[in-house]
Amino acid sequence: MKNKKTYNFTLTLEGFVEPSEELEDALFQANCDDAILYFRNQVGYLEFEREAESLEVSIISAIKNAETAGVRTKIARVEPADLVTSAEISRRLNRSRESIRLLINGARGEGNFPVPIAGVTSKTLIWSWADVTNWFYTNKKIEDPFIVKQAQVIREINEALEVRNKPFAYKKINFFLTQIDEERKYA
């Protein structure tokens, strides 16, 4: 049996805007006794400190436990989220904003900082945390491979939750991919 470790993450609840005894009791009975339930801006969160063999196992078991609580609990996403600004990158990596700005602009470091995934036409650029952590690890600017693994696992689980929670938005994915790949053949 693998050694168990404690993993910290937060699940975002869908469909609840305030706490209730019924919700608290149901989550406790569904083995979510290792989480703190709180609400901010009418959004519910379960902040976990869960012991498991891996981060993936801890998050998936927490989702299953929460969603079988019997009060129609549905998990929208896992935090810390994949989408980050330069300010959030500096906060998560405990680096100055100027240090991050210089790395992004290629004025410091090896260059080739990950391409932003959104915000190019606005003031605030957005990056994938998984891409950013991988870049920092590859360029020896962070030493802990768990930071990269955590970012990748959370991104993958959130992508799966997105497809599950909004299947109508993904109906045409194969059609679009076929069309894109068809155009490449003739380029």
mmCIF file of C-alpha atoms in Angstrom:
data_model
loop_
_atom_site.group_PDB
_atom_site.id
_atom_site.type_symbol
_atom_site.label_atom_id
_atom_site.label_comp_id
_atom_site.label_asym_id
_atom_site.label_seq_id
_atom_site.Cartn_x
_atom_site.Cartn_y
_atom_site.Cartn_z
ATOM 1 C CA MET A 1 0.000 0.000 0.000
ATOM 2 C CA LYS A 2 1.315 3.433 -0.946
ATOM 3 C CA ASN A 3 2.067 6.037 1.656
ATOM 4 C CA LYS A 4 -0.721 8.517 2.084
ATOM 5 C CA LYS A 5 -0.167 12.260 2.028
ATOM 6 C CA THR A 6 -2.426 15.171 2.834
ATOM 7 C CA TYR A 7 -3.568 17.280 -0.133
ATOM 8 C CA ASN A 8 -5.163 20.722 -0.004
ATOM 9 C CA PHE A 9 -7.676 21.867 -2.615
ATOM 10 C CA THR A 10 -11.072 23.502 -2.847
ATOM 11 C CA LEU A 11 -14.220 22.319 -4.611
ATOM 12 C CA THR A 12 -16.689 24.905 -5.920
ATOM 13 C CA LEU A 13 -20.314 23.930 -5.345
ATOM 14 C CA GLU A 14 -23.000 24.607 -7.901
ATOM 15 C CA GLY A 15 -26.577 25.413 -6.929
ATOM 16 C CA PHE A 16 -26.122 26.572 -3.335
ATOM 17 C CA VAL A 17 -26.003 30.259 -2.405
ATOM 18 C CA GLU A 18 -25.969 29.994 1.392
ATOM 19 C CA PRO A 19 -25.187 27.439 4.073
ATOM 20 C CA SER A 20 -27.820 25.303 5.696
ATOM 21 C CA GLU A 21 -27.813 22.665 8.405
ATOM 22 C CA GLU A 22 -29.175 20.147 5.895
ATOM 23 C CA LEU A 23 -26.226 20.756 3.531
ATOM 24 C CA GLU A 24 -23.657 20.676 6.331
ATOM 25 C CA ASP A 25 -25.071 17.472 7.802
ATOM 26 C CA ALA A 26 -25.344 15.767 4.419
ATOM 27 C CA LEU A 27 -21.741 16.607 3.501
ATOM 28 C CA PHE A 28 -20.496 15.415 6.885
ATOM 29 C CA GLN A 29 -22.397 12.122 6.509
ATOM 30 C CA ALA A 30 -20.940 11.716 2.977
ATOM 31 C CA ASN A 31 -17.372 11.630 4.367
ATOM 32 C CA CYS A 32 -16.602 15.290 3.705
ATOM 33 C CA ASP A 33 -15.664 15.751 7.364
ATOM 34 C CA ASP A 34 -12.160 16.737 6.231
ATOM 35 C CA ALA A 35 -13.512 19.877 4.527
ATOM 36 C CA ILE A 36 -14.618 23.304 5.633
ATOM 37 C CA LEU A 37 -17.812 24.577 3.999
ATOM 38 C CA TYR A 38 -17.903 28.316 3.393
ATOM 39 C CA PHE A 39 -19.665 30.799 1.126
ATOM 40 C CA ARG A 40 -18.387 33.903 -0.615
ATOM 41 C CA ASN A 41 -20.493 36.083 -2.934
ATOM 42 C CA GLN A 42 -23.269 33.463 -2.895
ATOM 43 C CA VAL A 43 -20.953 30.679 -4.062
ATOM 44 C CA GLY A 44 -20.301 27.638 -1.893
ATOM 45 C CA TYR A 45 -16.860 26.116 -1.423
ATOM 46 C CA LEU A 46 -15.528 23.015 0.258
ATOM 47 C CA GLU A 47 -11.920 23.485 1.331
ATOM 48 C CA PHE A 48 -10.344 20.055 1.791
ATOM 49 C CA GLU A 49 -7.348 18.669 3.605
ATOM 50 C CA ARG A 50 -7.689 15.110 2.350
ATOM 51 C CA GLU A 51 -5.361 12.208 2.947
ATOM 52 C CA ALA A 52 -4.880 9.849 -0.009
ATOM 53 C CA GLU A 53 -2.316 7.977 -2.113
ATOM 54 C CA SER A 54 -2.225 10.773 -4.706
ATOM 55 C CA LEU A 55 -3.629 14.195 -5.459
ATOM 56 C CA GLU A 56 -5.824 12.759 -8.210
ATOM 57 C CA VAL A 57 -7.299 10.133 -5.887
ATOM 58 C CA SER A 58 -7.917 12.730 -3.161
ATOM 59 C CA ILE A 59 -9.766 15.130 -5.486
ATOM 60 C CA ILE A 60 -11.835 12.466 -7.236
ATOM 61 C CA SER A 61 -12.840 10.866 -3.935
ATOM 62 C CA ALA A 62 -13.828 14.288 -2.565
ATOM 63 C CA ILE A 63 -15.958 14.995 -5.647
ATOM 64 C CA LYS A 64 -17.650 11.591 -5.365
ATOM 65 C CA ASN A 65 -18.277 12.052 -1.653
ATOM 66 C CA ALA A 66 -19.711 15.556 -2.086
ATOM 67 C CA GLU A 67 -21.910 14.579 -5.020
ATOM 68 C CA THR A 68 -23.373 11.570 -3.215
ATOM 69 C CA ALA A 69 -24.345 13.648 -0.185
ATOM 70 C CA GLY A 70 -28.024 13.382 -1.063
ATOM 71 C CA VAL A 71 -28.735 17.093 -1.375
ATOM 72 C CA ARG A 72 -28.190 17.375 -5.140
ATOM 73 C CA THR A 73 -24.653 18.620 -4.686
ATOM 74 C CA LYS A 74 -22.825 19.216 -7.940
ATOM 75 C CA ILE A 75 -19.178 20.206 -8.185
ATOM 76 C CA ALA A 76 -18.461 22.940 -10.716
ATOM 77 C CA ARG A 77 -14.657 23.041 -10.478
ATOM 78 C CA VAL A 78 -11.533 22.519 -8.417
ATOM 79 C CA GLU A 79 -9.356 25.337 -7.097
ATOM 80 C CA PRO A 80 -6.662 26.611 -7.358
ATOM 81 C CA ALA A 81 -7.821 27.234 -10.908
ATOM 82 C CA ASP A 82 -5.720 26.946 -14.037
ATOM 83 C CA LEU A 83 -6.343 30.487 -15.295
ATOM 84 C CA VAL A 84 -3.897 33.018 -13.837
ATOM 85 C CA THR A 85 -2.839 36.621 -14.364
ATOM 86 C CA SER A 86 0.742 37.800 -13.957
ATOM 87 C CA ALA A 87 -0.202 39.072 -10.470
ATOM 88 C CA GLU A 88 -1.521 35.631 -9.528
ATOM 89 C CA ILE A 89 1.624 33.981 -10.904
ATOM 90 C CA SER A 90 3.749 36.221 -8.702
ATOM 91 C CA ARG A 91 1.537 35.487 -5.675
ATOM 92 C CA ARG A 92 1.553 31.707 -6.163
ATOM 93 C CA LEU A 93 5.306 31.554 -6.747
ATOM 94 C CA ASN A 94 6.140 34.159 -4.088
ATOM 95 C CA ARG A 95 8.004 36.308 -6.611
ATOM 96 C CA SER A 96 7.764 40.022 -7.242
ATOM 97 C CA ARG A 97 5.443 41.254 -9.976
ATOM 98 C CA GLU A 98 8.440 42.903 -11.633
ATOM 99 C CA SER A 99 10.309 39.589 -11.733
ATOM 100 C CA ILE A 100 7.341 37.934 -13.446
ATOM 101 C CA ARG A 101 6.925 40.858 -15.859
ATOM 102 C CA LEU A 102 10.586 40.592 -16.898
ATOM 103 C CA LEU A 103 10.286 36.831 -17.451
ATOM 104 C CA ILE A 104 7.104 37.282 -19.506
ATOM 105 C CA ASN A 105 8.742 39.959 -21.660
ATOM 106 C CA GLY A 106 11.908 37.904 -22.156
ATOM 107 C CA ALA A 107 14.064 40.572 -20.504
ATOM 108 C CA ARG A 108 15.196 38.005 -17.937
ATOM 109 C CA GLY A 109 15.640 34.257 -18.104
ATOM 110 C CA GLU A 110 15.711 31.917 -21.078
ATOM 111 C CA GLY A 111 12.745 33.440 -22.902
ATOM 112 C CA ASN A 112 9.921 31.476 -24.497
ATOM 113 C CA PHE A 113 7.507 32.174 -21.640
ATOM 114 C CA PRO A 114 4.194 30.391 -22.308
ATOM 115 C CA VAL A 115 1.834 32.131 -24.688
ATOM 116 C CA PRO A 116 -1.184 33.700 -22.962
ATOM 117 C CA ILE A 117 -4.406 31.780 -23.530
ATOM 118 C CA ALA A 118 -6.657 34.830 -23.248
ATOM 119 C CA GLY A 119 -6.695 38.571 -22.819
ATOM 120 C CA VAL A 120 -4.555 39.515 -25.790
ATOM 121 C CA THR A 121 -7.078 42.193 -26.776
ATOM 122 C CA SER A 122 -7.517 43.505 -23.221
ATOM 123 C CA LYS A 123 -5.291 44.915 -20.504
ATOM 124 C CA THR A 124 -5.078 41.689 -18.509
ATOM 125 C CA LEU A 125 -3.369 38.674 -20.016
ATOM 126 C CA ILE A 126 -4.344 35.202 -18.794
ATOM 127 C CA TRP A 127 -2.080 32.131 -18.751
ATOM 128 C CA SER A 128 -2.549 28.464 -18.002
ATOM 129 C CA TRP A 129 -1.079 27.744 -14.566
ATOM 130 C CA ALA A 130 -0.151 24.249 -15.765
ATOM 131 C CA ASP A 131 1.827 25.746 -18.679
ATOM 132 C CA VAL A 132 3.465 28.343 -16.433
ATOM 133 C CA THR A 133 4.546 25.849 -13.757
ATOM 134 C CA ASN A 134 5.907 23.512 -16.412
ATOM 135 C CA TRP A 135 7.944 26.403 -17.870
ATOM 136 C CA PHE A 136 9.288 27.388 -14.446
ATOM 137 C CA TYR A 137 10.223 23.786 -13.646
ATOM 138 C CA THR A 138 11.824 23.145 -17.060
ATOM 139 C CA ASN A 139 13.837 26.361 -16.711
ATOM 140 C CA LYS A 140 14.916 25.418 -13.171
ATOM 141 C CA LYS A 141 13.141 28.344 -11.539
ATOM 142 C CA ILE A 142 11.191 26.039 -9.220
ATOM 143 C CA GLU A 143 12.470 22.754 -7.855
ATOM 144 C CA ASP A 144 9.332 20.997 -6.646
ATOM 145 C CA PRO A 145 7.811 18.777 -9.374
ATOM 146 C CA PHE A 146 4.622 18.467 -7.291
ATOM 147 C CA ILE A 147 3.714 22.063 -8.169
ATOM 148 C CA VAL A 148 3.659 21.058 -11.849
ATOM 149 C CA LYS A 149 1.805 17.803 -11.156
ATOM 150 C CA GLN A 150 -0.829 19.577 -9.047
ATOM 151 C CA ALA A 151 -1.446 22.160 -11.771
ATOM 152 C CA GLN A 152 -1.796 19.465 -14.447
ATOM 153 C CA VAL A 153 -4.121 17.254 -12.392
ATOM 154 C CA ILE A 154 -6.401 20.144 -11.441
ATOM 155 C CA ARG A 155 -6.533 21.378 -15.053
ATOM 156 C CA GLU A 156 -7.424 17.888 -16.328
ATOM 157 C CA ILE A 157 -10.117 17.342 -13.694
ATOM 158 C CA ASN A 158 -11.595 20.788 -14.377
ATOM 159 C CA GLU A 159 -11.660 20.056 -18.111
ATOM 160 C CA ALA A 160 -13.517 16.800 -17.391
ATOM 161 C CA LEU A 161 -15.971 18.615 -15.102
ATOM 162 C CA GLU A 162 -16.525 21.260 -17.782
ATOM 163 C CA VAL A 163 -17.413 18.631 -20.395
ATOM 164 C CA ARG A 164 -19.646 16.787 -17.922
ATOM 165 C CA ASN A 165 -21.394 19.913 -16.637
ATOM 166 C CA LYS A 166 -21.909 21.519 -20.071
ATOM 167 C CA PRO A 167 -22.177 18.714 -22.619
ATOM 168 C CA PHE A 168 -24.209 20.878 -25.007
ATOM 169 C CA ALA A 169 -21.200 23.175 -25.411
ATOM 170 C CA TYR A 170 -19.041 20.259 -26.507
ATOM 171 C CA LYS A 171 -21.375 18.550 -28.989
ATOM 172 C CA LYS A 172 -19.603 20.023 -31.998
ATOM 173 C CA ILE A 173 -16.012 19.482 -30.869
ATOM 174 C CA ASN A 174 -15.407 16.554 -33.222
ATOM 175 C CA PHE A 175 -17.009 18.475 -36.080
ATOM 176 C CA PHE A 176 -14.773 21.505 -35.481
ATOM 177 C CA LEU A 177 -11.648 19.386 -35.102
ATOM 178 C CA THR A 178 -12.448 17.520 -38.311
ATOM 179 C CA GLN A 179 -12.918 20.807 -40.138
ATOM 180 C CA ILE A 180 -9.650 22.242 -38.768
ATOM 181 C CA ASP A 181 -7.679 19.105 -39.582
ATOM 182 C CA GLU A 182 -9.220 18.964 -43.075
ATOM 183 C CA GLU A 183 -8.018 22.504 -43.768
ATOM 184 C CA ARG A 184 -4.479 21.566 -42.647
ATOM 185 C CA LYS A 185 -4.297 18.836 -45.257
ATOM 186 C CA TYR A 186 -4.600 21.360 -48.036
ATOM 187 C CA ALA A 187 -2.424 24.095 -46.532
#
